Coordinates of C-alpha atoms in Angstrom, one line a residue:
X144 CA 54.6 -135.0 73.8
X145 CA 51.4 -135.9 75.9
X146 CA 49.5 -132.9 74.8
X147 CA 50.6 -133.9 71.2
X148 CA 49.1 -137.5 71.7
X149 CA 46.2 -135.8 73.3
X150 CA 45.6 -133.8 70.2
X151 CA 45.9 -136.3 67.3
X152 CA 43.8 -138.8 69.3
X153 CA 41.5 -136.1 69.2
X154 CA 41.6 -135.1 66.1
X155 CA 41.0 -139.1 65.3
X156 CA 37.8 -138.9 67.0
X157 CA 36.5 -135.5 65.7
X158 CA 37.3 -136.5 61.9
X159 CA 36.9 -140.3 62.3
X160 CA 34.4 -141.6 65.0
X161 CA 32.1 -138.3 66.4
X162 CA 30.7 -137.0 62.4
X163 CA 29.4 -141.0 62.0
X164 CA 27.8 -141.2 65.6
X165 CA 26.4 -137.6 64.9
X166 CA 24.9 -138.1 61.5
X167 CA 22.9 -141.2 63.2
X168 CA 22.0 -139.7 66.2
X169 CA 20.6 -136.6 63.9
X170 CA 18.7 -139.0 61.9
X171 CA 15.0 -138.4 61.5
X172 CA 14.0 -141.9 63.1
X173 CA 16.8 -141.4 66.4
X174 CA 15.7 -138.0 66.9
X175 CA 11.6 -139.3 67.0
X176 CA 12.7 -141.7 69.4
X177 CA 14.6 -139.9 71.4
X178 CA 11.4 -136.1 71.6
X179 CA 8.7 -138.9 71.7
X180 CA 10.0 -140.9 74.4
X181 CA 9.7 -138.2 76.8
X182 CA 5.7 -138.3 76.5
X183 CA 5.7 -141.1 78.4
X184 CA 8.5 -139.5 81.7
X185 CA 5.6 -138.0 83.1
X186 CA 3.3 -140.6 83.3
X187 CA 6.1 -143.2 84.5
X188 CA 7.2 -140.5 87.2
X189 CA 3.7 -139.9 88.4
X190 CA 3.1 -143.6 88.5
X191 CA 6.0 -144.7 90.2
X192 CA 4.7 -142.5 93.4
X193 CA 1.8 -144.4 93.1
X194 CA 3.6 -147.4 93.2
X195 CA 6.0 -146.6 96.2
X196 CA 2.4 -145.9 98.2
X197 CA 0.7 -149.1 97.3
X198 CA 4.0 -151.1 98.4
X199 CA 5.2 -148.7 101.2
X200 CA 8.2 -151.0 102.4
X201 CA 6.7 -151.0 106.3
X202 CA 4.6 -154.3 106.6
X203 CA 2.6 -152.8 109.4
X204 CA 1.7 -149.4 107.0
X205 CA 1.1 -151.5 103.7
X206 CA -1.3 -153.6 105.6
X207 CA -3.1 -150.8 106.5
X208 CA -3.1 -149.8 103.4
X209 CA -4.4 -152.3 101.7
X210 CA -7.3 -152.3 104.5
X211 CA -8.6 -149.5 104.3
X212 CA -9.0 -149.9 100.3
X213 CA -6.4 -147.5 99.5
X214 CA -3.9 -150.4 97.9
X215 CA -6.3 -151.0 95.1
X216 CA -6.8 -147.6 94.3
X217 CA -2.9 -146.7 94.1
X218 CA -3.0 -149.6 92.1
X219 CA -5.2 -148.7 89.4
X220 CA -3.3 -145.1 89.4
X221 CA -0.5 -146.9 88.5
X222 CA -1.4 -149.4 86.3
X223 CA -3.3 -146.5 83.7
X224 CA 0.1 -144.3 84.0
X225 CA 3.5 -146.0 84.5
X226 CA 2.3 -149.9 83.6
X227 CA 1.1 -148.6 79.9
X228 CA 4.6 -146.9 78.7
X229 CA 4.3 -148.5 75.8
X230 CA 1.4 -147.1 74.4
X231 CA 2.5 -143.8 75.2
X232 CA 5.6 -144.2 73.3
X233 CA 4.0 -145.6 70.5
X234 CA 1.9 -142.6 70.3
X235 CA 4.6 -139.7 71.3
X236 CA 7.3 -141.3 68.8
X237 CA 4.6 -141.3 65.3
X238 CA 3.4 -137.7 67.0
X239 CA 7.3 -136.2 66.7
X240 CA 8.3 -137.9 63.6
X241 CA 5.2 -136.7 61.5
X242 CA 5.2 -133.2 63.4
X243 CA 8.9 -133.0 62.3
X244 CA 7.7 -133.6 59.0
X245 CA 5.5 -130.4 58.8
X246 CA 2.3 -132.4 58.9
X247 CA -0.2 -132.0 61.4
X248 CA 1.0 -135.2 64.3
X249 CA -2.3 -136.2 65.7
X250 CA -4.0 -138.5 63.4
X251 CA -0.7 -140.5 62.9
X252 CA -0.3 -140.5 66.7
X253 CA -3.7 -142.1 67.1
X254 CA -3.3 -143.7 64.2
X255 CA 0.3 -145.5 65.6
X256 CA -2.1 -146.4 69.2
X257 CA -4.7 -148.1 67.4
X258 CA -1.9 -150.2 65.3
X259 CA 0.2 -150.7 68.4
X260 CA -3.4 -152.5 69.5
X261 CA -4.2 -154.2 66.5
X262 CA -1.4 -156.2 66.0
X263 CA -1.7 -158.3 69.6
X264 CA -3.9 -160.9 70.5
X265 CA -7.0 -158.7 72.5
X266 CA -7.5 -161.7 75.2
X267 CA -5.6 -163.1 78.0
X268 CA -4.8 -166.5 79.7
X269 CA -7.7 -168.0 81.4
X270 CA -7.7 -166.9 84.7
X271 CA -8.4 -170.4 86.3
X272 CA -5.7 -171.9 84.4
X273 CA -3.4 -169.3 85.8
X274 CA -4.5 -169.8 89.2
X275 CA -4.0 -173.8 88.5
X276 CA -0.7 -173.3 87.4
X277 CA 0.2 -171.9 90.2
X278 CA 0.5 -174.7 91.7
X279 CA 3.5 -176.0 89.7
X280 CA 5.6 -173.7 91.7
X281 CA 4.0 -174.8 94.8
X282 CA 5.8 -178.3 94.6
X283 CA 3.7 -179.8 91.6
X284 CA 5.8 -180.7 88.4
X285 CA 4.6 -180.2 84.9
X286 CA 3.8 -182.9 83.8
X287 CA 2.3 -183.8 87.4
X288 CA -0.1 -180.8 86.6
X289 CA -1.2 -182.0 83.2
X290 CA -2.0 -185.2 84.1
X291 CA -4.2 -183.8 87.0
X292 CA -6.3 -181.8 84.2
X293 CA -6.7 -184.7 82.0
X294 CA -8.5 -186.2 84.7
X295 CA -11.0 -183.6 84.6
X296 CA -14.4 -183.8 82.8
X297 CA -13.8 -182.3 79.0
X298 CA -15.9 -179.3 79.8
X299 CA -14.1 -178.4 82.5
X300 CA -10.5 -178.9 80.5
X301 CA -12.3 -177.1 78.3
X302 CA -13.6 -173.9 80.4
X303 CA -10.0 -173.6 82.3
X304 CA -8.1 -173.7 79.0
X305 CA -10.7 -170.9 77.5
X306 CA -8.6 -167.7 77.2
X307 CA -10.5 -164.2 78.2
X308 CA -10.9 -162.6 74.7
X309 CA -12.0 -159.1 74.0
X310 CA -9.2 -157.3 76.5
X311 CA -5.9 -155.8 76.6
X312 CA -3.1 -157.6 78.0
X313 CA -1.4 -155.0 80.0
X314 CA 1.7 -157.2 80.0
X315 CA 2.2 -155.7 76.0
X316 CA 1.2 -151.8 77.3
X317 CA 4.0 -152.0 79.6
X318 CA 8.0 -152.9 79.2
X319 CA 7.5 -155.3 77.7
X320 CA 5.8 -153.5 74.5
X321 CA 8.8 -151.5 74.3
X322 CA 10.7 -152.2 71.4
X323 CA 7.4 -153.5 69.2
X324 CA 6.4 -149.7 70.0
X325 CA 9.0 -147.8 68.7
X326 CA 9.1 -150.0 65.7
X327 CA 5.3 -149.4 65.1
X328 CA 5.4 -145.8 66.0
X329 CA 8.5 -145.4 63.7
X330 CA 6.9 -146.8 60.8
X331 CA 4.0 -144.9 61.4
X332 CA 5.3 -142.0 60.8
X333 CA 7.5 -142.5 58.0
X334 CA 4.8 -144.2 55.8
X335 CA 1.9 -141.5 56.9
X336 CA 4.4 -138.7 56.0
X337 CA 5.4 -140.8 53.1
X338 CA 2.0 -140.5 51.8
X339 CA 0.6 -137.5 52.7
X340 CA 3.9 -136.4 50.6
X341 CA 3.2 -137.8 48.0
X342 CA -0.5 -136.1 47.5
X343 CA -2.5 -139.4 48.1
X344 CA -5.0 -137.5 50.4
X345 CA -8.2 -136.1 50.7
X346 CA -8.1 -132.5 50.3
X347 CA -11.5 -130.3 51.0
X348 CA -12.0 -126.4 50.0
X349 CA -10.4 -124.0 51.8
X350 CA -13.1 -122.8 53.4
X351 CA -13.5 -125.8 55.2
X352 CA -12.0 -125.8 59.1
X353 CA -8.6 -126.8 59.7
X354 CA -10.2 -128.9 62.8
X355 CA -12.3 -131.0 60.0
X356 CA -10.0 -130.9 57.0
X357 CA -7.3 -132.5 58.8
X358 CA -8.8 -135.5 59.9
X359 CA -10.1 -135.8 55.8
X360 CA -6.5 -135.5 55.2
X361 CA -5.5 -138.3 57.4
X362 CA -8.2 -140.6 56.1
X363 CA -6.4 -142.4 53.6
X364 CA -2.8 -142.6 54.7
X365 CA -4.4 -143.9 58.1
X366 CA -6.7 -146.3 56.3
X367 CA -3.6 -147.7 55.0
X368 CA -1.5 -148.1 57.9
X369 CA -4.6 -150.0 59.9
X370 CA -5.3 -152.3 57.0
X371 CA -1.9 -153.3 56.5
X372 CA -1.9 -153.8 60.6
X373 CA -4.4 -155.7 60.1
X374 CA -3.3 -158.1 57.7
X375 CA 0.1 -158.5 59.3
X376 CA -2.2 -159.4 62.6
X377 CA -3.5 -161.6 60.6
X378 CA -0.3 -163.5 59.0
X379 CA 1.0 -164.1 62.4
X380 CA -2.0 -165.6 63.8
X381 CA -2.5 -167.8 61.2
X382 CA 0.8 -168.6 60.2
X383 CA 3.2 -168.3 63.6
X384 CA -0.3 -168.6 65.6
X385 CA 1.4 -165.7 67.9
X386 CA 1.0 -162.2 67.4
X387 CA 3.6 -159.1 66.2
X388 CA 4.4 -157.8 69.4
X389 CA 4.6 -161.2 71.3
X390 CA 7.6 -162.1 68.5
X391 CA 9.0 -158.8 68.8
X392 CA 9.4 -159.5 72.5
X393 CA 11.1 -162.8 72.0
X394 CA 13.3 -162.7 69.1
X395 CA 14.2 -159.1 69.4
X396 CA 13.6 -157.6 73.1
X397 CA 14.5 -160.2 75.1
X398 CA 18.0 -160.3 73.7
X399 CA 18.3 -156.4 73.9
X400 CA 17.5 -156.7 77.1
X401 CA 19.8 -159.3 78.4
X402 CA 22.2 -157.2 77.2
X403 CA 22.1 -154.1 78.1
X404 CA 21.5 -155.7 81.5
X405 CA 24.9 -157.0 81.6
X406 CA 28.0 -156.3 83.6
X407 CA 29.4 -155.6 80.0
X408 CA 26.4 -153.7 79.3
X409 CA 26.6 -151.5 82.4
X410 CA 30.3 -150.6 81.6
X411 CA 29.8 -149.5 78.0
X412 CA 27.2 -146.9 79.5
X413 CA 29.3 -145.6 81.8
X414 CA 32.4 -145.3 79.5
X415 CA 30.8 -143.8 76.4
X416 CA 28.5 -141.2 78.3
X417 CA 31.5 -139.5 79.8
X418 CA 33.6 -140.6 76.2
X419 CA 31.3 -138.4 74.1
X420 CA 31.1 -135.6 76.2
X421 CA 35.1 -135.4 76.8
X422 CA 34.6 -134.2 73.3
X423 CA 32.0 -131.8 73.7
X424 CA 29.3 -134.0 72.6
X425 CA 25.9 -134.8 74.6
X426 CA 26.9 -138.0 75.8
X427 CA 23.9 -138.5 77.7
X428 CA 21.8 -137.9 74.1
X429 CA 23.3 -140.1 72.5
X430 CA 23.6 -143.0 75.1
X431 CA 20.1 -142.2 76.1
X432 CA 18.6 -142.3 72.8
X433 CA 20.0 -146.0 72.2
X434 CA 20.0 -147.4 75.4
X435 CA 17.0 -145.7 77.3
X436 CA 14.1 -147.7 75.7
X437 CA 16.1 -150.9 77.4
X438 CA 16.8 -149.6 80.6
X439 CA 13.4 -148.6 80.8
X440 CA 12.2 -151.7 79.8
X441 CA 13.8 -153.1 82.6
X442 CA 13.0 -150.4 85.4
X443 CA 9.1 -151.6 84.2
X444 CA 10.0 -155.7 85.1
X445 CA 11.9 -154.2 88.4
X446 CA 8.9 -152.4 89.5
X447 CA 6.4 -155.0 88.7
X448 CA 8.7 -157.3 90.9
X449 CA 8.7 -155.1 93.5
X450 CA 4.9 -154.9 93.6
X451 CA 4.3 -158.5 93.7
X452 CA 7.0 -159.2 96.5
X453 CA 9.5 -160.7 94.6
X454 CA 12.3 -157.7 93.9
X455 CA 15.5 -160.5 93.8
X456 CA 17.9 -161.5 91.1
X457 CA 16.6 -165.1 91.7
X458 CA 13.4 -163.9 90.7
X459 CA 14.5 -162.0 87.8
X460 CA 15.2 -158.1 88.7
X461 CA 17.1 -156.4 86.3
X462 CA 20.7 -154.6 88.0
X463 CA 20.9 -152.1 85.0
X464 CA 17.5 -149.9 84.4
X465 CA 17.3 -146.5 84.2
X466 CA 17.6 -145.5 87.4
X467 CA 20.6 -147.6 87.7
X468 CA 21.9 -145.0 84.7
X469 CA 20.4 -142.0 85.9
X470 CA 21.3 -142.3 89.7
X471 CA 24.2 -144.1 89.5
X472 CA 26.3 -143.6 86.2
X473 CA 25.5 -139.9 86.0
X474 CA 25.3 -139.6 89.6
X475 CA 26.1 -135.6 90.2
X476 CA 26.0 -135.3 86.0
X477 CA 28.0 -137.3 83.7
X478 CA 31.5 -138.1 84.9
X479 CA 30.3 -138.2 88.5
X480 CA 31.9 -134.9 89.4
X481 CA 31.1 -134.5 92.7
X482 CA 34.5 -135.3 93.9
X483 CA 35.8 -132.6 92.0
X484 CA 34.0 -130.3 93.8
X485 CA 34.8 -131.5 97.2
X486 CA 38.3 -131.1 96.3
X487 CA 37.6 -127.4 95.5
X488 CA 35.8 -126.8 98.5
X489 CA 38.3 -128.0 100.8
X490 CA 41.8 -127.8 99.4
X491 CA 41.8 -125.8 95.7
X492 CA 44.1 -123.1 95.9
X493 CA 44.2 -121.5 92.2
X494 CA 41.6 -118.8 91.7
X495 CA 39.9 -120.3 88.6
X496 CA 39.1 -123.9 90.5
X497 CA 37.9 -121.9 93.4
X498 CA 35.3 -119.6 91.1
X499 CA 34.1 -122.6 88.9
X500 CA 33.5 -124.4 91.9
X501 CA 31.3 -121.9 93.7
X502 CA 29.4 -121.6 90.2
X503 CA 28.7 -125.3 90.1
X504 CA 28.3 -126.4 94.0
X505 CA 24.7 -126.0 94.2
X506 CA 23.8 -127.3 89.8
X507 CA 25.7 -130.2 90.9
X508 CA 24.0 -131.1 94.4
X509 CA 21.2 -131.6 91.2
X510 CA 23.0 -133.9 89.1
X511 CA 24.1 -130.5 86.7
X512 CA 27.3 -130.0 86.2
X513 CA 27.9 -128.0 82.8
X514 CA 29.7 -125.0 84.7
X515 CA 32.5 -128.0 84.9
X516 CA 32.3 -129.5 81.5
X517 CA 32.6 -126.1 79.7
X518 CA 33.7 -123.3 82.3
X519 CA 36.7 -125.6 84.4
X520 CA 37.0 -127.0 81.5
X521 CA 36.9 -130.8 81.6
X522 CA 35.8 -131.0 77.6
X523 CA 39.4 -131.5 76.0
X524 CA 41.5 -130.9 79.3
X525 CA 44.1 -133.9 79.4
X526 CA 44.8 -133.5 83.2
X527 CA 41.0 -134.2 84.0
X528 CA 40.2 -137.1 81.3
X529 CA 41.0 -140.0 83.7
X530 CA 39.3 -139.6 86.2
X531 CA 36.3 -138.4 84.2
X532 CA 36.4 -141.4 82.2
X533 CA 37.5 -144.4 85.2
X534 CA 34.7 -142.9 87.7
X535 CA 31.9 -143.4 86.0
X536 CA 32.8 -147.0 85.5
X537 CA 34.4 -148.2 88.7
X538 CA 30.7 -146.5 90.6
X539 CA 29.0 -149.2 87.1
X540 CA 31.0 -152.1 88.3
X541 CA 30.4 -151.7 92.2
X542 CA 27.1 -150.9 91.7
X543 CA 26.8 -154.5 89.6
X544 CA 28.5 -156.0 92.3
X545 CA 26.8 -155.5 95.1
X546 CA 23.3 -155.8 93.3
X547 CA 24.2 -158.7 91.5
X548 CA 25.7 -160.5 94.6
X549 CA 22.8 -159.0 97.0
X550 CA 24.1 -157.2 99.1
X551 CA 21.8 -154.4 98.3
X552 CA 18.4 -155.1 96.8
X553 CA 17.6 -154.5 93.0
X554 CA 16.7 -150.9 91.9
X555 CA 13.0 -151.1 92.9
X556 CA 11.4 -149.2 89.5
X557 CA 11.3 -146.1 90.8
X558 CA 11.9 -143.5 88.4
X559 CA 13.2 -140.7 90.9
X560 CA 14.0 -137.5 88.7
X561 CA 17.4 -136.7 87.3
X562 CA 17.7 -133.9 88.9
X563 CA 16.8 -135.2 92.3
X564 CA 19.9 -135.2 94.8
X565 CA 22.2 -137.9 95.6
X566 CA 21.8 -139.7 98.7
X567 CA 17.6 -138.5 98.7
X568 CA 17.3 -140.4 94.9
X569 CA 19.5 -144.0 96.6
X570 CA 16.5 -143.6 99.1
X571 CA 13.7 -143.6 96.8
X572 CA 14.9 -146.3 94.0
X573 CA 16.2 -148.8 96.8
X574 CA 15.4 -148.0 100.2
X575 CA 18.2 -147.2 102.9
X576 CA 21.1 -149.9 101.8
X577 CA 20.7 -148.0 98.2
X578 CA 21.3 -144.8 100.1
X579 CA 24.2 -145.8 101.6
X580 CA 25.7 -147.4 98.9
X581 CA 25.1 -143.6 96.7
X582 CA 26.7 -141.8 99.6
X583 CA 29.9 -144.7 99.3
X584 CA 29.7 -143.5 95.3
X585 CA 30.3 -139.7 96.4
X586 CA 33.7 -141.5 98.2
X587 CA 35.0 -143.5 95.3
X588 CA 33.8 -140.1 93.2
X589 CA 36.5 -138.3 95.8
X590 CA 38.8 -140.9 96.0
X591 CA 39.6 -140.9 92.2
X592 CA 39.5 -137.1 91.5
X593 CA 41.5 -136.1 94.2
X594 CA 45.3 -136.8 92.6
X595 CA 44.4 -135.6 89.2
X596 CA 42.4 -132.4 90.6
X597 CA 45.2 -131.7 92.8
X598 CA 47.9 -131.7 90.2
X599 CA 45.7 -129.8 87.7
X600 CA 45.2 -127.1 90.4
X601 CA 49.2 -126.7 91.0
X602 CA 49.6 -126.3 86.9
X603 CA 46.9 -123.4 87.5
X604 CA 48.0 -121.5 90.4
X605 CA 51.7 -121.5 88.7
X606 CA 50.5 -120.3 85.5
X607 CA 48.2 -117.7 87.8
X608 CA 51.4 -116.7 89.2
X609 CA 53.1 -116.3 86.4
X610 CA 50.2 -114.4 84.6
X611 CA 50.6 -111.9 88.2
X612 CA 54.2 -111.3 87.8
X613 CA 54.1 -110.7 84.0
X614 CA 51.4 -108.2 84.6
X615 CA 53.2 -106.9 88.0
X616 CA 56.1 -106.4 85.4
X617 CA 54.4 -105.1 82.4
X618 CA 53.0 -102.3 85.2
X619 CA 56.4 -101.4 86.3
X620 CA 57.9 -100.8 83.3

């Protein structure tokens, strides 16, 4: 009767819910976002070293440091690689969707930077005002601190209200640029392909270089694209006197944000990773694809935090970024599997848990554990669903917990590889309490797997048994 249940409710989900979720996943624009977001992996990776050496979490070896000059050159490492994520996934998103196209991807890849630029305000807050206003927080209330100013001569009000035109705000190149990114880079490329398919370009004789005739070719469609930029620069500034990506941040980030940052949010992504692949489905693709752009959002506020000292919830940290997801939620691969191979190692008895588990020991020290999903298997197997589905979101919840209530710091922005082992990667995106708290993960991983994996492997070494004493039999005769 069980298995019976099992398969119609799987037969639900394979005619009903997974050929939706896969025609949207498969779409041109999810699969742009999902290849072009890993331009910017390296760059965060490589950055977030820098930023770990620039804030080494020993006040006696930062201030040394910082000294000997060091501080501010890690610092402008990381700034130029992990603090401009945006710009690289404005750029890598237009690249894949036009390259998917057929068309060469350059042009509309530089073409997507140069409208990701165009469309916010090129100045930043006086620094003097900033430095003023610090001293709200130091005990001075608002309105306190604007009466102050007024006292000033008007030149002065004037010359600390002067903004610092004709620069980048890096605050729009980071995390916070995100979404207004993949919006801009998505447009990008459907409206340059759209063009380019429909002929409206400049086409030179064949004898001409590919190298030149391209950039001909992307003349006009780009011309487009930055002159519509730039009028839609311009409506907002006159109009909302803010700019694109500063609205996109507040009507349409900001809530994304909030909540995929949420203890609801943190249990949705650790149900439907393992949900999808129960059915044989990249779970991770999928939930990356949607949620990643978020949760890296997020890791960027975290690690800018964590630079400036103030790496608290009071002060803002995020408890779900994408470290919290990689590290945590997929912690030894999706479904947290580890504790199924400590019950192989120690007390598995039929043959086929015994052999999967040697295959998959050392993948899964990496956070791989396909050899389990397709060769135990745990795709479709009813005895193993349960614990592959409640894992994941008992190590979510704890982990919210004791972020959220401090009794470990926030994820510190780290973006520690995937594939890097448990225990080592709790070290590097938290310090030591993080690494603790994985290794309490691997127990809860153990705890939960242990019943079901020990009642699938009786069901195996009877039907072993049986297979031996048919084929004993068969022999005989």
């Amino acid at each position: 009767m069980a298995d019976q249940k099992q398969s119609g409710f799987s037969k639900f989900v394979n005619s009903k819910i997974l050929p939706p979720v896969m025609k949207f996943v498969n779409t041109k624009a999810i699969v742009a976002l999902q290849n072009g977001m890993i331009y910017t992996l390296p760059f965060i990776i490589i950055g977030s070293i820098f930023l770990i050496l620039g804030n080494i979490p020993i006040k006696s070896v930062a201030d040394a440091i910082n000294a000997s000059g060091w501080g501010a050159i890690f610092n402008q490492a990381y700034t130029t690689t992990f603090s401009v994520m945006s710009l690289w996934a404005s750029i890598g998103i237009a690249y894949i969707y036009v390259k998917n196209e057929g068309y060469e991807p350059l042009a509309p890849g530089l073409t997507s930077c140069a409208a990701f630029l165009m469309l916010q305000t090129l100045s930043i807050a006086s620094p003097v005002k900033t430095a003023l206003t610090s001293g709200i927080q130091n005990g001075m209330s608002a309105k306190e601190f604007s009466a102050a100013i007024a006292t000033l001569p008007k030149a002065v009000q004037t010359y600390i209200e002067q903004p610092v035109g004709g620069v980048f705000n890096i605050t729009w190149l980071g995390g916070d640029g995100m979404i207004a990114a993949i919006i801009i880079g998505l447009l990008v490329g459907w409206i340059y392909s759209a063009i380019v398919k429909k002929g409206w370009t400049i086409k030179l004789p064949s004898q001409v270089p590919p190298a030149v005739s391209n950039q001909f070719t992307a003349m006009i469609p780009a011309g487009i694209i930055l002159i519509a930029s730039m009028l839609i620069y311009g409506a907002f500034n006159l109009f909302a006197h803010t700019d694109f990506l500063q609205w996109t941040y507040n009507t349409i980030q900001t809530p994304l944000q909030g909540i995929s940052d949420s203890f609801g949010g943190a249990l949705a992504i650790g149900f439907l990773v393992p949900f999808f692949w129960f059915f044989g489905v990249h779970g991770g693709l999928i939930v990356g694809s949607l949620a990643g752009p978020m949760l890296q959002a997020n890791s960027f506020d975290n690690a800018q935090l964590y630079k400036a000292g103030k790496l608290t919830i009071a002060q803002g940290a995020h408890v779900v970024t994408n470290e919290f997801y990689n590290n945590f939620i997929n912690l030894t691969g999706s479904g947290i599997t580890i504790g199924l191979i400590i019950f192989i190692l120690v007390a598995a008895k039929s043959a086929q848990l015994k052999s999967i588990g040697k295959l998959e020991l050392v993948p899964g020290i990496f956070n791989i554990n396909e050899p389990f999903l397709f060769g135990l298997p745990i795709v479709m197997n009813p005895f193993l669903a349960l614990p592959f589905f409640l894992t994941p979101l008992v190590v979510a919840a704890s982990t919210y917990f004791v972020i959220k209530t401090g009794i470990i710091p926030p994820l510190n922005g780290f973006a520690a590889p995937w594939t890097t082992p448990a225990i080592i990667s709790g070290f590097l995106i938290g310090g030591w309490k993080m690494a603790i708290w994985q290794a309490c993960t691997l127990l809860i991983s153990t705890a939960i797997y242990w019943p079901f994996a020990k009642k699938y492997d009786n069901v195996l070494v009877k039907r072993e048994a049986a297979k031996a004493a048919k084929e004993g039999s068969t022999t005989n005769a």
